Each structure stands twice: as C-alpha cells, then as structure tokens.
Amino acid sequence: MTLRWNHFTAGFVALTLAGAPASAQLFIYPPDFSGPPVTTLEPGIALPLPGATPDEVRSSLIWNLRAGLNVAALQCQFSPFLGTVRNYNQLLRHQAAELDSARASLERYFKRVHSKAGPRAFDQYTTRTYNNFSTLYGQLGFCQTAAQIGRAALATPKGSFHELAVARLREFRNSLRPVGDRIFSVNYSQFHLPRLVDPCLDKKGRRKKRC
C-alpha cells in the first residue's frame, strides 16, 4: 500500500494530531525508547566512577538525569508546549533535598579520589555529563522524552527521584539516537517473480530470424 498525500490523508493526519495527547505532539506515532532499569554506571549511560560506593553510584544516576533535563531545558525551547524549562525549574524546587544530597555525595567522591584537584575533577565530570546529552539529529525524540520524564519527576514523591533515574535513564539515553515517526515506517514484502522467457530469443539471447 502506498501512502498518497491527498485530501483524505491530510484530514487523517490533522485528526490524529488533534486527538493526540500533548506529550505526543512532536510525533504522530512516537518512537519507543524504553529500556530496562539502570542500577550500575554502564558505558553509554553514565561516566565511570572507579571505586564508587553504592550511595555514590546512586548519586551519579541522579546527577545524570538532572543534567539531561537541564540540557533539555536549554535545547528544547523551540517547542514551548513541552514545558521543559518550566518542568526543570519546578524540579529544582520539588526535589531540592535529594539533588543537594547527590551533589554533596559526588563532591566527596572526587575529593577522596583526587584530593585537592577534586573540585576541578567534579566540574569536568559535570561538563562531560552535560555534553553526553547533546544531540542534533535526535533532538525531537530527546525533547519529547525529556518532557515526559520532566512531568514524571514532578509527580515523583520527594526523596524518590533516584527511583525515577533508575527507571528512566536508559530511555533518556536511547532517545538521543536519531529516529523518525513510526507512521512513515514502511514494511516491504519480498517475493520472487517467475522468469519470463521471450519466445523470439534463442538460448544465447539472440533474436530468431523467424518468430
């Protein structure tokens, strides 16, 4: 089936967009970025912290999720309805205690590991964490996912932000890869056509004198 852009198609898309929830307005059929929970500092999820305690690992997951939402607040302002700036500012107030605790935990880690160079190492770690959430071609998926996670963060009870980080950080990372709207995905069926023999050609492919 070929999707032809006509009045029917345009009307269908318009109705679909009108009936879609606010969180799905960047896509008609949003990509699926979901993934299993994150409990360790896996490659591609968070920067390694050699010798980190379980509390410091948890703090790193919190710090990564906060950093991603901060980047989204800066990069996703092209679509105000996503509310990434509003969500992030409210998050800082709503989850202030847990965010402050995570920062203090990471500062202690870098002081323990790097001594006097700890503050600088922590700043470098934070900068690299921000940079790891930068995306260009995956911006739509990233911004939509950030909006969803931001709203979930505001609905998360105070002191439980780490649980959201465990549950959604992999999804957040997955959203950085470029994808398209699933409505435009086309599945092609493969089949073999029978070989057609031209009766006017001989076995060597030359045209017969009489045909």
PDB file of C-alpha atoms in Angstrom, residues 37-64 165-166 169-170:
ATOM      1  CA  PRO A  37      16.224  -0.195  34.657  1.00  0.00           C
ATOM      2  CA  VAL A  38      19.761   1.050  35.263  1.00  0.00           C
ATOM      3  CA  THR A  39      21.453   0.060  38.509  1.00  0.00           C
ATOM      4  CA  THR A  40      25.149   0.487  37.651  1.00  0.00           C
ATOM      5  CA  LEU A  41      27.264   3.048  35.803  1.00  0.00           C
ATOM      6  CA  GLU A  42      27.154   1.236  32.474  1.00  0.00           C
ATOM      7  CA  PRO A  43      29.060   2.523  29.426  1.00  0.00           C
ATOM      8  CA  GLY A  44      26.796   4.801  27.435  1.00  0.00           C
ATOM      9  CA  ILE A  45      24.637   5.509  30.480  1.00  0.00           C
ATOM     10  CA  ALA A  46      26.953   7.369  32.857  1.00  0.00           C
ATOM     11  CA  LEU A  47      30.631   8.194  33.165  1.00  0.00           C
ATOM     12  CA  PRO A  48      32.633   5.658  35.200  1.00  0.00           C
ATOM     13  CA  LEU A  49      33.461   6.388  38.833  1.00  0.00           C
ATOM     14  CA  PRO A  50      36.101   3.824  39.856  1.00  0.00           C
ATOM     15  CA  GLY A  51      35.774   2.746  43.468  1.00  0.00           C
ATOM     16  CA  ALA A  52      32.428   4.489  43.971  1.00  0.00           C
ATOM     17  CA  THR A  53      30.228   3.342  46.840  1.00  0.00           C
ATOM     18  CA  PRO A  54      26.597   2.305  46.227  1.00  0.00           C
ATOM     19  CA  ASP A  55      25.478   5.714  47.514  1.00  0.00           C
ATOM     20  CA  GLU A  56      27.838   7.467  45.089  1.00  0.00           C
ATOM     21  CA  VAL A  57      26.585   5.332  42.204  1.00  0.00           C
ATOM     22  CA  ARG A  58      23.025   6.300  43.084  1.00  0.00           C
ATOM     23  CA  SER A  59      24.070   9.946  43.272  1.00  0.00           C
ATOM     24  CA  SER A  60      25.630   9.678  39.815  1.00  0.00           C
ATOM     25  CA  LEU A  61      22.397   8.321  38.342  1.00  0.00           C
ATOM     26  CA  ILE A  62      20.500  11.213  39.936  1.00  0.00           C
ATOM     27  CA  TRP A  63      23.072  13.701  38.627  1.00  0.00           C
ATOM     28  CA  ASN A  64      22.841  12.279  35.107  1.00  0.00           C
ATOM     29  CA  ALA A 165      16.562   7.811  37.488  1.00  0.00           C
ATOM     30  CA  VAL A 166      16.870   4.037  37.753  1.00  0.00           C
ATOM     31  CA  LEU A 169      17.694   6.953  32.499  1.00  0.00           C
ATOM     32  CA  ARG A 170      18.226   4.266  29.841  1.00  0.00           C
TER      33      ARG A 170
END
